[in-house]
Short mmCIF file of C-alpha atoms in Angstrom, two decimals:
data_model
loop_
_atom_site.label_atom_id
_atom_site.label_comp_id
_atom_site.label_asym_id
_atom_site.label_seq_id
_atom_site.Cartn_x
_atom_site.Cartn_y
_atom_site.Cartn_z
CA MET A 1 -16.89 -11.68 126.30
CA THR A 2 -20.12 -10.06 124.69
CA GLN A 3 -21.24 -11.77 121.65
CA THR A 4 -24.76 -11.60 119.34
CA GLU A 5 -26.34 -14.41 117.91
CA VAL A 6 -29.50 -16.08 117.02
CA LEU A 7 -30.25 -18.66 118.94
CA ARG A 8 -32.74 -20.77 116.80
CA PRO A 9 -33.76 -19.51 113.20
CA GLY A 10 -36.36 -16.60 112.73
CA GLU A 11 -36.03 -15.25 116.69
CA PRO A 12 -34.47 -11.96 117.22
CA LEU A 13 -30.99 -11.67 118.21
CA ARG A 14 -30.06 -11.80 121.59
CA LEU A 15 -26.54 -10.31 123.25
CA ARG A 16 -24.80 -12.40 125.20
CA THR A 17 -22.47 -11.32 127.85
CA LYS A 18 -21.13 -12.38 131.86
CA LYS A 19 -22.54 -11.51 135.14
CA LEU A 20 -19.98 -8.88 136.63
CA ARG A 21 -19.69 -8.65 140.65
CA VAL A 22 -18.82 -5.53 142.34
CA ASP A 23 -17.52 -5.85 145.36
CA VAL A 24 -16.93 -2.35 147.34
CA VAL A 25 -13.81 -3.03 149.61
CA ALA A 26 -13.29 0.33 151.08
CA GLY A 27 -15.76 4.13 151.35
CA PRO A 28 -18.92 4.49 152.48
CA ASN A 29 -20.26 1.54 151.37
CA ALA A 30 -17.96 -0.56 152.59
CA GLY A 31 -19.53 -4.53 152.23
CA ALA A 32 -21.63 -4.21 149.31
CA SER A 33 -21.49 -6.23 146.73
CA VAL A 34 -23.97 -6.12 143.00
CA GLN A 35 -23.72 -8.49 140.87
CA LEU A 36 -24.55 -6.60 137.63
CA CYS A 37 -26.06 -8.12 134.06
CA VAL A 38 -26.02 -5.92 131.86
CA PRO A 39 -22.55 -5.17 129.00
CA GLU A 40 -22.70 -1.71 130.18
CA ALA A 41 -22.70 -0.05 133.87
CA ARG A 42 -22.92 2.99 135.42
CA VAL A 43 -21.08 4.11 138.30
CA GLY A 44 -21.42 7.09 140.74
CA SER A 45 -22.97 9.11 143.92
CA GLY A 46 -26.47 10.00 141.09
CA PRO A 47 -29.57 7.83 141.11
CA GLY A 48 -29.24 7.57 137.38
CA CYS A 49 -25.95 4.98 137.58
CA ASP A 50 -26.76 1.31 137.84
CA LEU A 51 -24.22 1.24 140.84
CA VAL A 52 -25.35 4.04 143.15
CA LEU A 53 -22.60 5.14 146.08
CA ALA A 54 -23.63 7.30 149.01
CA ASP A 55 -19.89 9.07 148.68
CA THR A 56 -20.17 12.66 148.50
CA THR A 57 -15.95 12.57 146.51
CA VAL A 58 -17.75 10.59 143.73
CA SER A 59 -19.39 12.38 140.45
CA ARG A 60 -22.54 12.01 139.94
CA HIS A 61 -21.04 9.76 137.00
CA HIS A 62 -18.26 8.75 137.65
CA LEU A 63 -17.14 5.80 135.65
CA THR A 64 -18.38 3.30 133.43
CA LEU A 65 -17.98 -0.11 132.89
CA LYS A 66 -17.89 -2.42 129.82
CA VAL A 67 -17.74 -5.95 129.47
CA GLU A 68 -16.28 -6.29 125.99
CA PRO A 69 -13.98 -9.08 124.50
CA GLY A 70 -10.89 -7.88 126.19
CA GLY A 71 -11.94 -7.70 129.20
CA VAL A 72 -13.59 -5.42 131.87
CA ARG A 73 -13.19 -1.37 130.09
CA VAL A 74 -13.19 1.27 132.73
CA VAL A 75 -14.21 4.52 131.08
CA ASP A 76 -13.95 7.25 132.88
CA ALA A 77 -16.27 10.47 132.83
CA GLY A 78 -14.97 13.71 133.50
CA SER A 79 -15.32 13.15 137.04
CA ARG A 80 -13.89 15.52 139.32
CA ASN A 81 -11.92 13.54 141.22
CA GLY A 82 -10.48 10.95 138.65
CA THR A 83 -10.03 7.17 138.19
CA THR A 84 -7.68 4.74 139.12
CA VAL A 85 -7.20 1.08 137.83
CA ASP A 86 -4.52 -0.86 140.41
CA GLY A 87 -3.76 2.03 141.53
CA VAL A 88 -2.26 3.90 137.89
CA ARG A 89 -4.90 6.73 137.17
CA VAL A 90 -6.84 5.99 133.88
CA PHE A 91 -9.58 7.80 131.22
CA ASP A 92 -10.53 4.99 129.52
CA ALA A 93 -8.70 1.50 130.43
CA TYR A 94 -8.81 -2.20 130.74
CA ALA A 95 -9.56 -4.32 134.13
CA ARG A 96 -8.06 -7.30 135.50
CA ASN A 97 -10.51 -10.14 136.94
CA ASP A 98 -10.03 -8.76 139.79
CA SER A 99 -8.17 -5.40 140.20
CA THR A 100 -9.20 -2.86 142.15
CA ILE A 101 -11.18 0.19 141.26
CA GLY A 102 -10.06 3.77 142.61
CA LEU A 103 -12.63 6.54 142.89
CA GLY A 104 -13.21 9.14 145.60
CA ASN A 105 -12.13 7.34 148.82
CA THR A 106 -14.27 3.97 147.71
CA MET A 107 -12.06 1.22 145.94
CA LEU A 108 -13.97 -1.12 144.32
CA ARG A 109 -12.61 -4.15 143.56
CA LEU A 110 -14.70 -6.32 140.10
CA GLN A 111 -14.50 -10.10 139.08
CA VAL A 112 -16.42 -11.70 136.14
CA LEU A 113 -18.59 -14.14 137.09
CA PRO A 114 -19.02 -17.08 134.45
CA ASP A 115 -22.61 -17.51 134.40
CA VAL A 116 -23.81 -16.15 131.10
CA VAL A 117 -26.83 -13.90 130.91
CA GLU A 118 -29.20 -13.57 127.45
CA LEU A 119 -30.41 -9.88 126.73
CA PRO A 120 -32.49 -8.86 123.43
CA LEU A 121 -31.12 -7.41 120.87
CA SER A 122 -33.10 -5.49 117.74
CA SER A 123 -32.77 -6.76 115.14
CA ARG A 124 -32.74 -3.74 112.45
CA ASP A 125 -30.07 -2.18 111.40
CA ARG A 126 -32.04 1.56 111.04
CA PHE A 127 -34.55 2.95 113.26
CA GLY A 128 -35.71 6.23 111.35
CA GLY A 129 -32.50 7.95 109.72
CA LEU A 130 -29.80 6.14 112.39
CA LEU A 131 -28.48 3.23 110.74
CA GLY A 132 -25.70 0.59 111.87
CA ALA A 133 -25.81 -3.03 112.34
CA SER A 134 -22.97 -3.05 114.87
CA ILE A 135 -23.80 -4.51 118.91
CA ALA A 136 -23.56 -0.68 119.93
CA MET A 137 -26.26 0.38 117.20
CA ARG A 138 -29.28 -2.98 117.73
CA ARG A 139 -28.65 -1.90 122.08
CA VAL A 140 -29.63 1.82 121.09
CA PHE A 141 -32.39 0.61 118.68
CA THR A 142 -33.67 -2.10 121.09
CA VAL A 143 -33.87 0.58 123.74
CA LEU A 144 -35.83 3.31 120.84
CA GLU A 145 -38.13 0.16 119.91
CA ARG A 146 -39.55 0.31 123.40
CA VAL A 147 -40.00 4.19 124.39
CA ALA A 148 -41.32 5.44 121.64
CA PRO A 149 -44.96 4.24 121.58
CA SER A 150 -44.38 5.43 125.01
CA ASP A 151 -45.35 9.24 126.16
CA ASP A 152 -42.08 9.12 128.68
CA THR A 153 -39.64 11.87 128.50
CA VAL A 154 -36.07 10.98 126.96
CA LEU A 155 -32.71 12.57 127.34
CA LEU A 156 -30.67 11.52 124.18
CA GLU A 157 -26.53 11.63 125.51
CA GLY A 158 -24.22 12.29 122.61
CA GLU A 159 -20.48 13.87 121.15
CA THR A 160 -21.69 16.25 118.60
CA GLY A 161 -22.84 14.77 115.68
CA THR A 162 -23.78 11.39 116.74
CA GLY A 163 -27.06 11.62 115.62
CA LYS A 164 -29.22 13.36 119.07
CA GLU A 165 -31.40 14.94 115.90
CA ILE A 166 -32.20 12.24 113.64
CA ALA A 167 -33.45 10.01 117.14
CA ALA A 168 -35.62 11.85 118.37
CA GLU A 169 -37.55 13.04 115.03
CA ALA A 170 -37.69 8.83 114.59
CA ILE A 171 -38.84 8.20 118.55
CA HIS A 172 -41.78 11.26 117.33
CA GLU A 173 -42.35 9.14 113.98
CA GLU A 174 -42.90 5.51 115.48
CA SER A 175 -44.95 7.19 118.84
CA PRO A 176 -48.58 7.69 119.09
CA ARG A 177 -47.89 11.37 118.40
CA ALA A 178 -46.07 10.98 114.68
CA GLY A 179 -49.51 12.91 113.01
CA GLY A 180 -49.13 15.27 115.74
CA PRO A 181 -46.33 18.89 114.84
CA TYR A 182 -42.55 18.16 115.45
CA VAL A 183 -41.75 21.66 117.64
CA VAL A 184 -37.39 22.00 117.39
CA PHE A 185 -36.11 23.68 120.30
CA ASP A 186 -32.46 24.80 120.17
CA CYS A 187 -31.45 26.12 124.01
CA SER A 188 -27.58 26.83 121.88
CA ALA A 189 -29.24 29.58 119.29
CA VAL A 190 -31.47 31.95 121.32
CA ALA A 191 -30.72 34.85 123.00
CA ALA A 192 -31.44 34.42 126.63
CA ASN A 193 -33.64 37.17 126.63
CA LEU A 194 -35.69 35.90 124.40
CA MET A 195 -35.84 32.29 125.67
CA ASP A 196 -39.04 32.28 127.51
CA SER A 197 -40.93 33.83 124.79
CA GLU A 198 -39.57 31.60 122.63
CA LEU A 199 -40.35 28.92 124.87
CA PHE A 200 -43.64 30.03 126.31
CA GLY A 201 -44.86 32.10 124.11
CA HIS A 202 -46.10 36.53 125.15
CA VAL A 203 -49.54 38.56 125.17
CA ARG A 204 -49.33 40.87 123.51
CA GLY A 205 -48.06 44.50 125.67
CA ALA A 206 -46.41 42.07 127.35
CA PHE A 207 -42.71 43.48 126.73
CA THR A 208 -41.88 46.66 123.90
CA GLY A 209 -42.27 45.16 120.88
CA ALA A 210 -44.80 42.75 121.78
CA THR A 211 -47.66 44.04 119.02
CA SER A 212 -49.68 40.95 119.34
CA ASP A 213 -50.42 37.34 120.95
CA ARG A 214 -47.68 34.85 120.05
CA GLN A 215 -47.76 31.36 120.53
CA GLY A 216 -44.12 29.35 122.40
CA THR A 217 -42.74 26.24 121.50
CA PHE A 218 -44.88 24.27 123.76
CA GLU A 219 -48.58 25.65 122.69
CA ARG A 220 -47.56 24.69 118.69
CA ALA A 221 -45.81 21.47 119.56
CA ASP A 222 -49.93 20.96 121.02
CA GLY A 223 -50.51 17.07 120.60
CA GLY A 224 -47.08 16.57 119.37
CA THR A 225 -43.41 16.14 120.41
CA VAL A 226 -41.12 18.97 121.53
CA PHE A 227 -37.12 18.66 120.82
CA LEU A 228 -35.21 20.21 123.14
CA ASP A 229 -31.78 20.42 121.49
CA GLU A 230 -28.70 21.03 123.70
CA VAL A 231 -30.59 21.91 126.80
CA GLY A 232 -27.28 21.72 128.77
CA GLU A 233 -27.41 25.18 127.60
CA LEU A 234 -31.17 26.12 129.58
CA PRO A 235 -29.50 29.43 131.80
CA LEU A 236 -30.20 28.68 135.20
CA ASP A 237 -32.53 30.91 135.98
CA LEU A 238 -35.30 29.82 133.15
CA GLN A 239 -35.13 26.16 134.27
CA PRO A 240 -37.51 26.55 136.97
CA LYS A 241 -40.55 27.55 134.43
CA LEU A 242 -39.78 24.92 132.02
CA LEU A 243 -39.83 22.67 134.99
CA ARG A 244 -42.76 23.32 135.87
CA ALA A 245 -44.38 22.70 132.92
CA LEU A 246 -42.74 19.51 132.61
CA GLU A 247 -44.45 18.65 135.27
CA ARG A 248 -47.75 20.45 135.20
CA LEU A 249 -48.06 20.21 131.20
CA GLU A 250 -48.28 24.27 130.90
CA VAL A 251 -47.61 27.04 130.23
CA ARG A 252 -47.64 30.88 131.29
CA PRO A 253 -47.06 33.22 128.82
CA VAL A 254 -44.81 36.19 128.85
CA GLY A 255 -47.10 38.67 130.42
CA SER A 256 -50.00 36.33 131.43
CA ASN A 257 -51.64 35.75 134.92
CA THR A 258 -53.73 32.55 133.45
CA PRO A 259 -51.87 29.34 132.82
CA ARG A 260 -52.73 26.96 129.25
CA ARG A 261 -52.21 23.31 129.70
CA VAL A 262 -50.79 21.75 126.82
CA ASP A 263 -50.45 17.72 126.04
CA VAL A 264 -46.63 17.08 124.90
CA ARG A 265 -44.14 14.80 125.04
CA ILE A 266 -40.42 16.08 125.87
CA ILE A 267 -37.58 14.85 124.07
CA ALA A 268 -34.56 16.59 125.23
CA ALA A 269 -30.37 15.92 123.75
CA THR A 270 -27.27 17.42 125.46
CA ASN A 271 -23.39 16.96 124.62
CA ARG A 272 -23.07 18.07 127.83
CA ASN A 273 -22.27 15.61 131.22
CA LEU A 274 -25.57 16.79 133.27
CA GLY A 275 -24.78 15.29 136.45
CA GLU A 276 -21.37 17.27 136.24
CA GLU A 277 -22.88 20.51 135.21
CA VAL A 278 -25.35 19.56 138.52
CA ALA A 279 -22.27 19.88 140.48
CA ARG A 280 -20.91 22.28 139.01
CA GLY A 281 -24.30 24.56 139.23
CA ARG A 282 -24.97 25.08 136.40
CA PHE A 283 -27.95 22.85 135.87
CA ARG A 284 -30.73 21.86 138.62
CA GLU A 285 -30.80 18.79 139.90
CA ASP A 286 -34.62 18.23 139.81
CA LEU A 287 -34.75 19.14 136.25
CA LEU A 288 -32.54 16.39 135.08
CA TYR A 289 -34.02 14.04 136.61
CA ARG A 290 -37.30 15.44 135.47
CA LEU A 291 -35.53 15.13 131.97
CA ALA A 292 -33.82 11.64 132.34
CA VAL A 293 -37.01 9.80 132.52
CA VAL A 294 -35.61 7.19 129.79
CA ARG A 295 -31.65 8.48 128.61
CA VAL A 296 -30.27 7.40 125.24
CA ALA A 297 -26.45 7.42 125.21
CA LEU A 298 -25.65 7.24 121.16
CA PRO A 299 -21.97 5.82 120.72
CA PRO A 300 -19.60 7.40 119.03
CA LEU A 301 -18.13 6.67 115.57
CA ARG A 302 -14.97 5.13 116.81
CA GLU A 303 -16.96 2.80 119.06
CA ARG A 304 -18.92 1.94 116.20
CA LEU A 305 -16.48 1.65 112.94
CA ASP A 306 -18.21 -1.48 111.12
CA ASP A 307 -20.98 0.50 110.72
CA ILE A 308 -18.94 2.85 108.06
CA PRO A 309 -18.92 0.30 105.33
CA MET A 310 -22.86 0.92 105.62
CA LEU A 311 -22.60 5.00 106.23
CA ALA A 312 -20.73 5.70 103.49
CA ALA A 313 -22.96 3.57 101.04
CA HIS A 314 -25.81 5.06 102.10
CA PHE A 315 -24.57 9.08 101.93
CA ALA A 316 -22.97 8.36 98.64
CA GLY A 317 -26.34 6.60 97.52
CA GLY A 318 -27.52 9.77 98.76
CA LEU A 319 -24.91 12.46 96.84
CA ARG A 320 -25.01 10.96 93.74
CA ARG A 321 -28.76 10.10 93.55
CA GLY A 322 -29.04 6.07 94.42
CA ARG A 323 -24.85 5.41 93.33
CA SER A 324 -24.11 3.81 96.76
CA ASP A 325 -21.11 2.07 94.25
CA LEU A 326 -19.10 4.51 93.95
CA LEU A 327 -16.75 4.24 97.09
CA ASP A 328 -14.08 1.91 96.63
CA GLU A 329 -13.26 -1.07 98.70
CA ARG A 330 -9.78 1.09 99.47
CA VAL A 331 -11.69 4.33 99.98
CA VAL A 332 -13.69 2.41 102.09
CA ARG A 333 -11.32 0.80 104.63
CA SER A 334 -9.33 4.14 104.63
CA LEU A 335 -12.45 5.73 105.64
CA MET A 336 -12.38 2.70 108.76
CA ALA A 337 -8.86 3.88 109.78
CA ARG A 338 -9.58 7.13 111.64
CA ALA A 339 -10.99 8.20 115.12
CA TRP A 340 -13.84 10.33 113.33
CA PRO A 341 -13.62 13.84 116.25
CA GLY A 342 -17.07 14.30 114.60
CA ASN A 343 -19.11 11.27 114.18
CA VAL A 344 -20.94 11.04 111.21
CA ARG A 345 -21.29 14.43 110.50
CA GLU A 346 -17.64 14.56 109.98
CA LEU A 347 -17.77 10.98 108.22
CA ARG A 348 -20.73 12.55 105.40
CA ASN A 349 -18.95 15.69 104.88
CA ALA A 350 -15.65 13.64 103.52
CA VAL A 351 -17.52 10.93 101.31
CA ALA A 352 -18.65 14.14 100.24
CA ARG A 353 -15.44 15.63 99.74
CA THR A 354 -14.48 12.30 98.14
CA LEU A 355 -17.29 12.38 95.58
CA SER A 356 -17.05 15.61 94.65
CA ILE A 357 -12.65 15.65 94.55
CA GLY A 358 -12.02 11.86 94.30
CA ALA A 359 -10.20 10.02 96.83
CA PRO A 360 -6.55 10.97 98.32
CA ASP A 361 -3.33 9.56 96.67
CA PRO A 362 -2.13 6.60 98.91
CA ALA A 363 1.57 7.98 98.38
CA SER A 364 0.37 11.10 99.45
CA GLY A 365 0.16 10.08 103.42
CA GLY A 366 -1.83 7.35 103.96
CA GLY A 367 -5.10 6.13 104.64
CA GLU A 368 -6.93 8.94 105.89
CA THR A 369 -9.10 11.67 103.28
CA ALA A 370 -8.23 14.86 102.70
CA PRO A 371 -9.24 17.19 105.63
CA PRO A 372 -10.72 20.35 105.05
CA SER A 373 -8.70 23.42 102.87
CA VAL A 374 -8.46 26.70 103.68
CA ASP A 375 -6.87 27.66 100.62
CA HIS A 376 -9.68 25.06 98.66
CA PRO A 377 -12.84 24.97 100.21
CA ASP A 378 -14.93 21.82 98.96
CA LEU A 379 -18.62 23.95 98.75
CA ALA A 380 -20.18 20.82 98.82
CA VAL A 381 -19.93 20.98 102.17
CA PRO A 382 -21.84 23.46 104.13
CA LEU A 383 -19.56 26.15 105.52
CA MET A 384 -20.84 25.88 109.80
CA GLU A 385 -19.52 22.05 108.95
CA ALA A 386 -16.97 22.57 106.76
CA ARG A 387 -15.49 24.91 109.47
CA ASP A 388 -16.47 22.40 112.70
CA GLU A 389 -14.50 19.74 111.43
CA LEU A 390 -11.73 22.30 110.71
CA ALA A 391 -11.65 23.24 113.78
CA ALA A 392 -11.80 19.82 114.90
CA ARG A 393 -8.67 18.12 112.42
CA PHE A 394 -6.82 21.08 114.10
CA GLU A 395 -7.24 20.32 117.87
CA GLU A 396 -7.02 16.52 117.38
CA SER A 397 -3.23 17.40 116.21
CA TYR A 398 -1.80 19.85 117.88
CA LEU A 399 -3.03 17.82 121.41
CA ARG A 400 -1.70 14.84 120.15
CA GLU A 401 1.47 15.96 118.72
CA ALA A 402 0.90 18.01 123.14
CA LEU A 403 1.12 14.07 124.46
CA ARG A 404 3.92 12.97 122.28
CA ARG A 405 6.06 16.38 123.51
CA ALA A 406 4.88 15.65 127.52
CA GLY A 407 5.89 11.63 126.92
CA GLY A 408 2.00 10.79 127.62
CA SER A 409 1.43 12.46 130.90
CA ALA A 410 -1.55 14.07 129.92
CA VAL A 411 -1.01 16.52 132.85
CA LYS A 412 1.81 18.35 131.05
CA ALA A 413 0.17 18.17 128.13
CA ALA A 414 -2.19 20.19 129.48
CA GLU A 415 0.28 22.59 130.75
CA LEU A 416 1.76 22.25 127.36
CA ALA A 417 -1.23 23.07 126.12
CA GLY A 418 -2.36 25.87 128.16
CA VAL A 419 -5.64 24.18 128.62
CA ASN A 420 -6.41 22.54 131.71
CA ARG A 421 -6.76 18.99 133.05
CA LYS A 422 -10.38 18.14 132.77
CA PHE A 423 -10.72 20.17 129.13
CA MET A 424 -7.56 17.31 128.15
CA GLN A 425 -9.02 14.23 129.10
CA ARG A 426 -11.91 15.30 127.08
CA ALA A 427 -10.65 15.75 124.10
CA MET A 428 -8.70 12.47 125.06
CA LYS A 429 -12.15 10.66 125.36
CA ARG A 430 -13.42 12.66 122.24
CA TYR A 431 -10.49 12.02 119.79
CA GLY A 432 -9.72 8.36 120.45
CA LEU A 433 -5.92 9.74 122.63
CA ARG A 434 -3.95 7.98 124.36
CA GLY A 435 -1.48 8.44 127.31
CA GLY A 436 1.29 7.08 128.71
#
């Protein structure tokens, strides 16, 4: 249903996809009909969606419709009220032509039309430090190529380890601001009581210990780019000040009554669903709209497994001084057979481990590389990354067993694991787990 092709020699790649008609058959928008001409569409009550529904029981980003070779894929985006396909609750499932989709008080009917749409697709297999020849990554590169030369604010979304920080730096390097400073501010790594000063600076005497004036992130990045990593972690009481800085391009240091003009471009990143954070009162809606002028979703590695040989060779070459031939075909096949909850970062660690201690014995457990060892840790992998990977592996294994014992029921598995339903839904999506 979707495919890439070169129309004529020398021309860029194009993505061929069929149109999807969505009819609203029940709910506040009943009677409405829309034709979607993109291979992936967001549905919800938020203004950033491709199909916006005036239904208060629908989450801001409720679900995503993906036109794929196997049909229309319906992916719940961690909604409050859930999603059904033909009356069955789903988290990630394929719908039939003419299926009905339930979300909140709204019911949709899907129909794939015979019309074929051709969309431009990047011919590049890398953008800065991002690598990938898959359709998913070429679509990302297409957007990044267009947005990099502008000054538009960009919101990068995606799971941990998908390359959001690399993407942000690549946007800066391909922008007219490349000669200016690139300053990273990690909202998850700064104490709440220091964030105001770190972001906007302070003047001498503003508080105990402020013995001199100090520039904040925005002033240090003047003429360049500010990257706000994990922006979903920003305290609620500081968000209005950030919003003012974005709208007016001026900052007011702590202890000063005089605003200072700054010339910066903003790129933000998050692994949270900020629409749902807004619904829960933990993130300002106006700040989300100001940050999400251009939204770019980086796909998880499990949705672009064809890129693993290229990525593995790249990591091997970097770790062994250009020797990208050190991974044999059997090892690469085993890497492609995994779900990769830690995404590209986890893949890099697995390649480093394989080069350090060799590939696992196939007779000992099949296609996966050995998990991190507690008793004999691999010091080629940084402590924090090894810890996170070990925790992710345990969590995936634990929840997989809970699902097995619960007969595939996510609700029962959540009860067995002692976690809430939302946690279980998100974990199933993150690890590619399937319920019954």
